[in-house]
């Protein structure tokens, strides 16, 4: 088989690597990919958003199916475009991708189908939004409605912070058009986890759960980021809660999308908080999580390409998973999630032993890799437990000098406490 992966980040590197391990796969292409993928994929210099060039490439190279990593091409209808050209592609249609692209759409769906989530209200004007904040008090959560790369969320611990956030979004347009509408929601307290499932033609194949670390610094402090590290499984979340999440959230959401006439195919990512009243949804995404993919996908014991190919062809499949724990730590450029400088040299990555390196924002130069973005790479290791995996990763990270870069030193701390 020949497979095309669309995207260029760490998530896509993990997808590429998993396909490259498939005995059924003859070649993996990545468009546009990144330099760190070179040993596992053939890089194709076509932008994620150039749908017709991508479809032409797929036809010319007789690629069996395409797998889409990031949300933007999905939200802009790449799946519909490929279907019109009769090409196999794994992902949601433009209409179904709204479950991520529009928080208001997702919230209305959950309200209608009684899927547990935080209470909320949508606003386009600052004045009523501020009145609402004054009435409900803090802590309270402010979200820009559109896609904002995970950064359009402010968990405000004080009323002042909440008011500043809505003013930024609605009056100062800090998040561009994605912030012209805001969702203000009830603050949920509890343990967070990510529940991702493969969905095709109504069939749901859940993955093992994982936990991301959204804040930039140790102790879950600092600004929200795209994710600074992750691990799977999540021992402090009981199996009964995972089943309850499947039955009360994932399955009803897939059925709701069918009933609404926007059936969902692709990866349904449910971000969950386990509250005192049970699991509740913080967000749905229409794609794999980053960095969750890097710690979940390597746990797949079945052949990834055979699986996707089978379900795209209308077949059924029995998916198997590995017991091992995996923990991954993101190395970011200094300054992230704010502005960063590119081009700083990374240490010699070939020194690292017994770990997997997943590239996100790196570039290969004559003397090795340099940083080329905010999140640069992820270093992960397997272990018999989260603690074991954590020790394996940090031991290796500690062997090198990471000048101009930083990483959190406590990924997995919540699991270790339990
Ligand atoms: P999101 O981009 O919606 O995943 O939000 C980013 C992060 O903000 C989440 O991972 C949570 O840690 C936090 N968050 C979002 N919504 C809520 C909520 N209603 N209550 C508490 N924390 C939240
Ligand atoms: N790690 C969270 C996300 O991918 O949205």
PDB file of N, CA and C in Angstrom, residues 63-118:
ATOM      1  N   UNK A  63      -1.851   6.391  -4.824  1.00  0.00           N
ATOM      2  CA  UNK A  63      -1.849   6.242  -3.368  1.00  0.00           C
ATOM      3  C   UNK A  63      -3.174   5.629  -2.925  1.00  0.00           C
ATOM      4  N   UNK A  64      -3.094   4.650  -2.006  1.00  0.00           N
ATOM      5  CA  UNK A  64      -4.301   3.925  -1.624  1.00  0.00           C
ATOM      6  C   UNK A  64      -5.254   4.747  -0.763  1.00  0.00           C
ATOM      7  N   UNK A  65      -4.695   5.464   0.226  1.00  0.00           N
ATOM      8  CA  UNK A  65      -5.562   6.369   0.987  1.00  0.00           C
ATOM      9  C   UNK A  65      -4.750   7.496   1.610  1.00  0.00           C
ATOM     10  N   UNK A  66      -5.478   8.545   1.996  1.00  0.00           N
ATOM     11  CA  UNK A  66      -4.871   9.744   2.586  1.00  0.00           C
ATOM     12  C   UNK A  66      -5.368   9.892   4.011  1.00  0.00           C
ATOM     13  N   UNK A  67      -4.462  10.297   4.891  1.00  0.00           N
ATOM     14  CA  UNK A  67      -4.799  10.486   6.301  1.00  0.00           C
ATOM     15  C   UNK A  67      -4.478  11.935   6.665  1.00  0.00           C
ATOM     16  N   UNK A  68      -5.460  12.666   7.195  1.00  0.00           N
ATOM     17  CA  UNK A  68      -5.274  14.094   7.472  1.00  0.00           C
ATOM     18  C   UNK A  68      -4.964  14.317   8.944  1.00  0.00           C
ATOM     19  N   UNK A  69      -3.868  15.012   9.244  1.00  0.00           N
ATOM     20  CA  UNK A  69      -3.495  15.313  10.623  1.00  0.00           C
ATOM     21  C   UNK A  69      -4.197  16.535  11.204  1.00  0.00           C
ATOM     22  N   UNK A  70      -3.953  17.728  10.642  1.00  0.00           N
ATOM     23  CA  UNK A  70      -4.412  18.961  11.294  1.00  0.00           C
ATOM     24  C   UNK A  70      -5.863  19.334  11.012  1.00  0.00           C
ATOM     25  N   UNK A  71      -6.376  20.247  11.833  1.00  0.00           N
ATOM     26  CA  UNK A  71      -7.788  20.625  11.741  1.00  0.00           C
ATOM     27  C   UNK A  71      -8.109  21.537  10.563  1.00  0.00           C
ATOM     28  N   UNK A  72      -7.151  22.392  10.185  1.00  0.00           N
ATOM     29  CA  UNK A  72      -7.498  23.420   9.192  1.00  0.00           C
ATOM     30  C   UNK A  72      -7.980  22.853   7.854  1.00  0.00           C
ATOM     31  N   UNK A  73      -7.234  21.917   7.235  1.00  0.00           N
ATOM     32  CA  UNK A  73      -7.751  21.363   5.977  1.00  0.00           C
ATOM     33  C   UNK A  73      -9.094  20.644   6.147  1.00  0.00           C
ATOM     34  N   UNK A  74      -9.310  20.040   7.305  1.00  0.00           N
ATOM     35  CA  UNK A  74     -10.590  19.369   7.559  1.00  0.00           C
ATOM     36  C   UNK A  74     -11.717  20.399   7.618  1.00  0.00           C
ATOM     37  N   UNK A  75     -11.463  21.470   8.366  1.00  0.00           N
ATOM     38  CA  UNK A  75     -12.477  22.520   8.516  1.00  0.00           C
ATOM     39  C   UNK A  75     -12.779  23.190   7.174  1.00  0.00           C
ATOM     40  N   UNK A  76     -11.789  23.162   6.261  1.00  0.00           N
ATOM     41  CA  UNK A  76     -11.988  23.795   4.952  1.00  0.00           C
ATOM     42  C   UNK A  76     -12.470  22.806   3.894  1.00  0.00           C
ATOM     43  N   UNK A  77     -12.746  21.554   4.300  1.00  0.00           N
ATOM     44  CA  UNK A  77     -13.411  20.641   3.375  1.00  0.00           C
ATOM     45  C   UNK A  77     -12.531  19.754   2.523  1.00  0.00           C
ATOM     46  N   UNK A  78     -11.340  19.392   3.000  1.00  0.00           N
ATOM     47  CA  UNK A  78     -10.477  18.526   2.182  1.00  0.00           C
ATOM     48  C   UNK A  78     -11.118  17.160   1.932  1.00  0.00           C
ATOM     49  N   UNK A  79     -11.863  16.661   2.905  1.00  0.00           N
ATOM     50  CA  UNK A  79     -12.469  15.335   2.751  1.00  0.00           C
ATOM     51  C   UNK A  79     -13.541  15.368   1.656  1.00  0.00           C
ATOM     52  N   UNK A  80     -14.372  16.407   1.665  1.00  0.00           N
ATOM     53  CA  UNK A  80     -15.405  16.552   0.625  1.00  0.00           C
ATOM     54  C   UNK A  80     -14.738  16.653  -0.753  1.00  0.00           C
ATOM     55  N   UNK A  81     -13.644  17.411  -0.813  1.00  0.00           N
ATOM     56  CA  UNK A  81     -12.914  17.610  -2.072  1.00  0.00           C
ATOM     57  C   UNK A  81     -12.388  16.276  -2.609  1.00  0.00           C
ATOM     58  N   UNK A  82     -11.768  15.483  -1.739  1.00  0.00           N
ATOM     59  CA  UNK A  82     -11.235  14.179  -2.160  1.00  0.00           C
ATOM     60  C   UNK A  82     -12.371  13.241  -2.574  1.00  0.00           C
ATOM     61  N   UNK A  83     -13.483  13.290  -1.847  1.00  0.00           N
ATOM     62  CA  UNK A  83     -14.621  12.419  -2.213  1.00  0.00           C
ATOM     63  C   UNK A  83     -15.154  12.762  -3.596  1.00  0.00           C
ATOM     64  N   UNK A  84     -15.188  14.051  -3.918  1.00  0.00           N
ATOM     65  CA  UNK A  84     -15.640  14.438  -5.259  1.00  0.00           C
ATOM     66  C   UNK A  84     -14.726  13.865  -6.334  1.00  0.00           C
ATOM     67  N   UNK A  85     -13.466  13.678  -5.978  1.00  0.00           N
ATOM     68  CA  UNK A  85     -12.508  13.104  -6.943  1.00  0.00           C
ATOM     69  C   UNK A  85     -12.409  11.586  -6.786  1.00  0.00           C
ATOM     70  N   UNK A  86     -13.313  11.012  -5.982  1.00  0.00           N
ATOM     71  CA  UNK A  86     -13.346   9.556  -5.781  1.00  0.00           C
ATOM     72  C   UNK A  86     -12.083   8.984  -5.159  1.00  0.00           C
ATOM     73  N   UNK A  87     -11.509   9.722  -4.220  1.00  0.00           N
ATOM     74  CA  UNK A  87     -10.275   9.264  -3.568  1.00  0.00           C
ATOM     75  C   UNK A  87     -10.576   8.900  -2.118  1.00  0.00           C
ATOM     76  N   UNK A  88      -9.943   7.844  -1.626  1.00  0.00           N
ATOM     77  CA  UNK A  88     -10.142   7.411  -0.243  1.00  0.00           C
ATOM     78  C   UNK A  88      -9.374   8.324   0.701  1.00  0.00           C
ATOM     79  N   UNK A  89     -10.077   8.818   1.719  1.00  0.00           N
ATOM     80  CA  UNK A  89      -9.440   9.711   2.688  1.00  0.00           C
ATOM     81  C   UNK A  89     -10.081   9.484   4.048  1.00  0.00           C
ATOM     82  N   UNK A  90      -9.257   9.516   5.104  1.00  0.00           N
ATOM     83  CA  UNK A  90      -9.786   9.300   6.447  1.00  0.00           C
ATOM     84  C   UNK A  90      -9.905  10.644   7.160  1.00  0.00           C
ATOM     85  N   UNK A  91     -11.128  11.015   7.537  1.00  0.00           N
ATOM     86  CA  UNK A  91     -11.348  12.286   8.239  1.00  0.00           C
ATOM     87  C   UNK A  91     -12.796  12.707   8.090  1.00  0.00           C
ATOM     88  N   UNK A  92     -13.206  13.741   8.830  1.00  0.00           N
ATOM     89  CA  UNK A  92     -14.582  14.228   8.758  1.00  0.00           C
ATOM     90  C   UNK A  92     -14.810  15.179   7.582  1.00  0.00           C
ATOM     91  N   UNK A  93     -16.044  15.222   7.114  1.00  0.00           N
ATOM     92  CA  UNK A  93     -16.441  16.218   6.116  1.00  0.00           C
ATOM     93  C   UNK A  93     -16.356  17.598   6.752  1.00  0.00           C
ATOM     94  N   UNK A  94     -16.456  18.605   5.904  1.00  0.00           N
ATOM     95  CA  UNK A  94     -16.431  19.986   6.407  1.00  0.00           C
ATOM     96  C   UNK A  94     -17.556  20.208   7.422  1.00  0.00           C
ATOM     97  N   UNK A  95     -18.738  19.679   7.113  1.00  0.00           N
ATOM     98  CA  UNK A  95     -19.884  19.877   8.013  1.00  0.00           C
ATOM     99  C   UNK A  95     -19.632  19.197   9.354  1.00  0.00           C
ATOM    100  N   UNK A  96     -19.052  17.999   9.321  1.00  0.00           N
ATOM    101  CA  UNK A  96     -18.829  17.265  10.574  1.00  0.00           C
ATOM    102  C   UNK A  96     -17.677  17.861  11.380  1.00  0.00           C
ATOM    103  N   UNK A  97     -16.705  18.471  10.682  1.00  0.00           N
ATOM    104  CA  UNK A  97     -15.552  19.055  11.378  1.00  0.00           C
ATOM    105  C   UNK A  97     -15.948  20.256  12.233  1.00  0.00           C
ATOM    106  N   UNK A  98     -17.171  20.751  12.026  1.00  0.00           N
ATOM    107  CA  UNK A  98     -17.658  21.852  12.875  1.00  0.00           C
ATOM    108  C   UNK A  98     -17.702  21.492  14.349  1.00  0.00           C
ATOM    109  N   UNK A  99     -17.716  20.197  14.646  1.00  0.00           N
ATOM    110  CA  UNK A  99     -17.739  19.791  16.047  1.00  0.00           C
ATOM    111  C   UNK A  99     -16.502  20.340  16.766  1.00  0.00           C
ATOM    112  N   UNK A 100     -15.438  20.574  16.011  1.00  0.00           N
ATOM    113  CA  UNK A 100     -14.263  21.249  16.565  1.00  0.00           C
ATOM    114  C   UNK A 100     -14.216  22.727  16.190  1.00  0.00           C
ATOM    115  N   UNK A 101     -14.515  23.014  14.935  1.00  0.00           N
ATOM    116  CA  UNK A 101     -14.299  24.363  14.393  1.00  0.00           C
ATOM    117  C   UNK A 101     -15.211  25.406  15.011  1.00  0.00           C
ATOM    118  N   UNK A 102     -16.383  24.977  15.468  1.00  0.00           N
ATOM    119  CA  UNK A 102     -17.291  25.931  16.097  1.00  0.00           C
ATOM    120  C   UNK A 102     -17.689  25.418  17.473  1.00  0.00           C
ATOM    121  N   UNK A 103     -17.198  26.106  18.505  1.00  0.00           N
ATOM    122  CA  UNK A 103     -17.559  25.682  19.862  1.00  0.00           C
ATOM    123  C   UNK A 103     -19.058  25.826  20.058  1.00  0.00           C
ATOM    124  N   UNK A 104     -19.663  26.836  19.423  1.00  0.00           N
ATOM    125  CA  UNK A 104     -21.106  27.041  19.568  1.00  0.00           C
ATOM    126  C   UNK A 104     -21.858  25.843  18.975  1.00  0.00           C
ATOM    127  N   UNK A 105     -21.424  25.340  17.824  1.00  0.00           N
ATOM    128  CA  UNK A 105     -22.042  24.152  17.208  1.00  0.00           C
ATOM    129  C   UNK A 105     -21.959  22.963  18.163  1.00  0.00           C
ATOM    130  N   UNK A 106     -20.765  22.734  18.717  1.00  0.00           N
ATOM    131  CA  UNK A 106     -20.557  21.585  19.615  1.00  0.00           C
ATOM    132  C   UNK A 106     -21.428  21.714  20.857  1.00  0.00           C
ATOM    133  N   UNK A 107     -21.482  22.926  21.385  1.00  0.00           N
ATOM    134  CA  UNK A 107     -22.256  23.147  22.610  1.00  0.00           C
ATOM    135  C   UNK A 107     -23.745  22.923  22.356  1.00  0.00           C
ATOM    136  N   UNK A 108     -24.248  23.398  21.226  1.00  0.00           N
ATOM    137  CA  UNK A 108     -25.676  23.209  20.925  1.00  0.00           C
ATOM    138  C   UNK A 108     -26.001  21.731  20.730  1.00  0.00           C
ATOM    139  N   UNK A 109     -25.103  21.025  20.063  1.00  0.00           N
ATOM    140  CA  UNK A 109     -25.286  19.574  19.865  1.00  0.00           C
ATOM    141  C   UNK A 109     -25.376  18.866  21.223  1.00  0.00           C
ATOM    142  N   UNK A 110     -24.474  19.228  22.125  1.00  0.00           N
ATOM    143  CA  UNK A 110     -24.459  18.565  23.438  1.00  0.00           C
ATOM    144  C   UNK A 110     -25.715  18.886  24.236  1.00  0.00           C
ATOM    145  N   UNK A 111     -26.169  20.130  24.121  1.00  0.00           N
ATOM    146  CA  UNK A 111     -27.388  20.519  24.836  1.00  0.00           C
ATOM    147  C   UNK A 111     -28.556  19.692  24.306  1.00  0.00           C
ATOM    148  N   UNK A 112     -28.692  19.650  22.986  1.00  0.00           N
ATOM    149  CA  UNK A 112     -29.827  18.959  22.360  1.00  0.00           C
ATOM    150  C   UNK A 112     -29.850  17.474  22.701  1.00  0.00           C
ATOM    151  N   UNK A 113     -28.667  16.835  22.734  1.00  0.00           N
ATOM    152  CA  UNK A 113     -28.622  15.380  22.938  1.00  0.00           C
ATOM    153  C   UNK A 113     -28.221  14.998  24.366  1.00  0.00           C
ATOM    154  N   UNK A 114     -28.286  15.968  25.254  1.00  0.00           N
ATOM    155  CA  UNK A 114     -28.025  15.736  26.685  1.00  0.00           C
ATOM    156  C   UNK A 114     -26.685  15.054  26.954  1.00  0.00           C
ATOM    157  N   UNK A 115     -25.671  15.525  26.258  1.00  0.00           N
ATOM    158  CA  UNK A 115     -24.307  15.036  26.503  1.00  0.00           C
ATOM    159  C   UNK A 115     -23.703  15.950  27.570  1.00  0.00           C
ATOM    160  N   UNK A 116     -23.220  15.370  28.697  1.00  0.00           N
ATOM    161  CA  UNK A 116     -22.782  16.211  29.804  1.00  0.00           C
ATOM    162  C   UNK A 116     -21.600  17.112  29.467  1.00  0.00           C
ATOM    163  N   UNK A 117     -21.771  18.416  29.735  1.00  0.00           N
ATOM    164  CA  UNK A 117     -20.724  19.402  29.476  1.00  0.00           C
ATOM    165  C   UNK A 117     -20.945  20.585  30.407  1.00  0.00           C
ATOM    166  N   UNK A 118     -20.003  21.512  30.433  1.00  0.00           N
ATOM    167  CA  UNK A 118     -20.147  22.699  31.288  1.00  0.00           C
ATOM    168  C   UNK A 118     -21.286  23.578  30.775  1.00  0.00           C
TER     169      UNK A 118
END
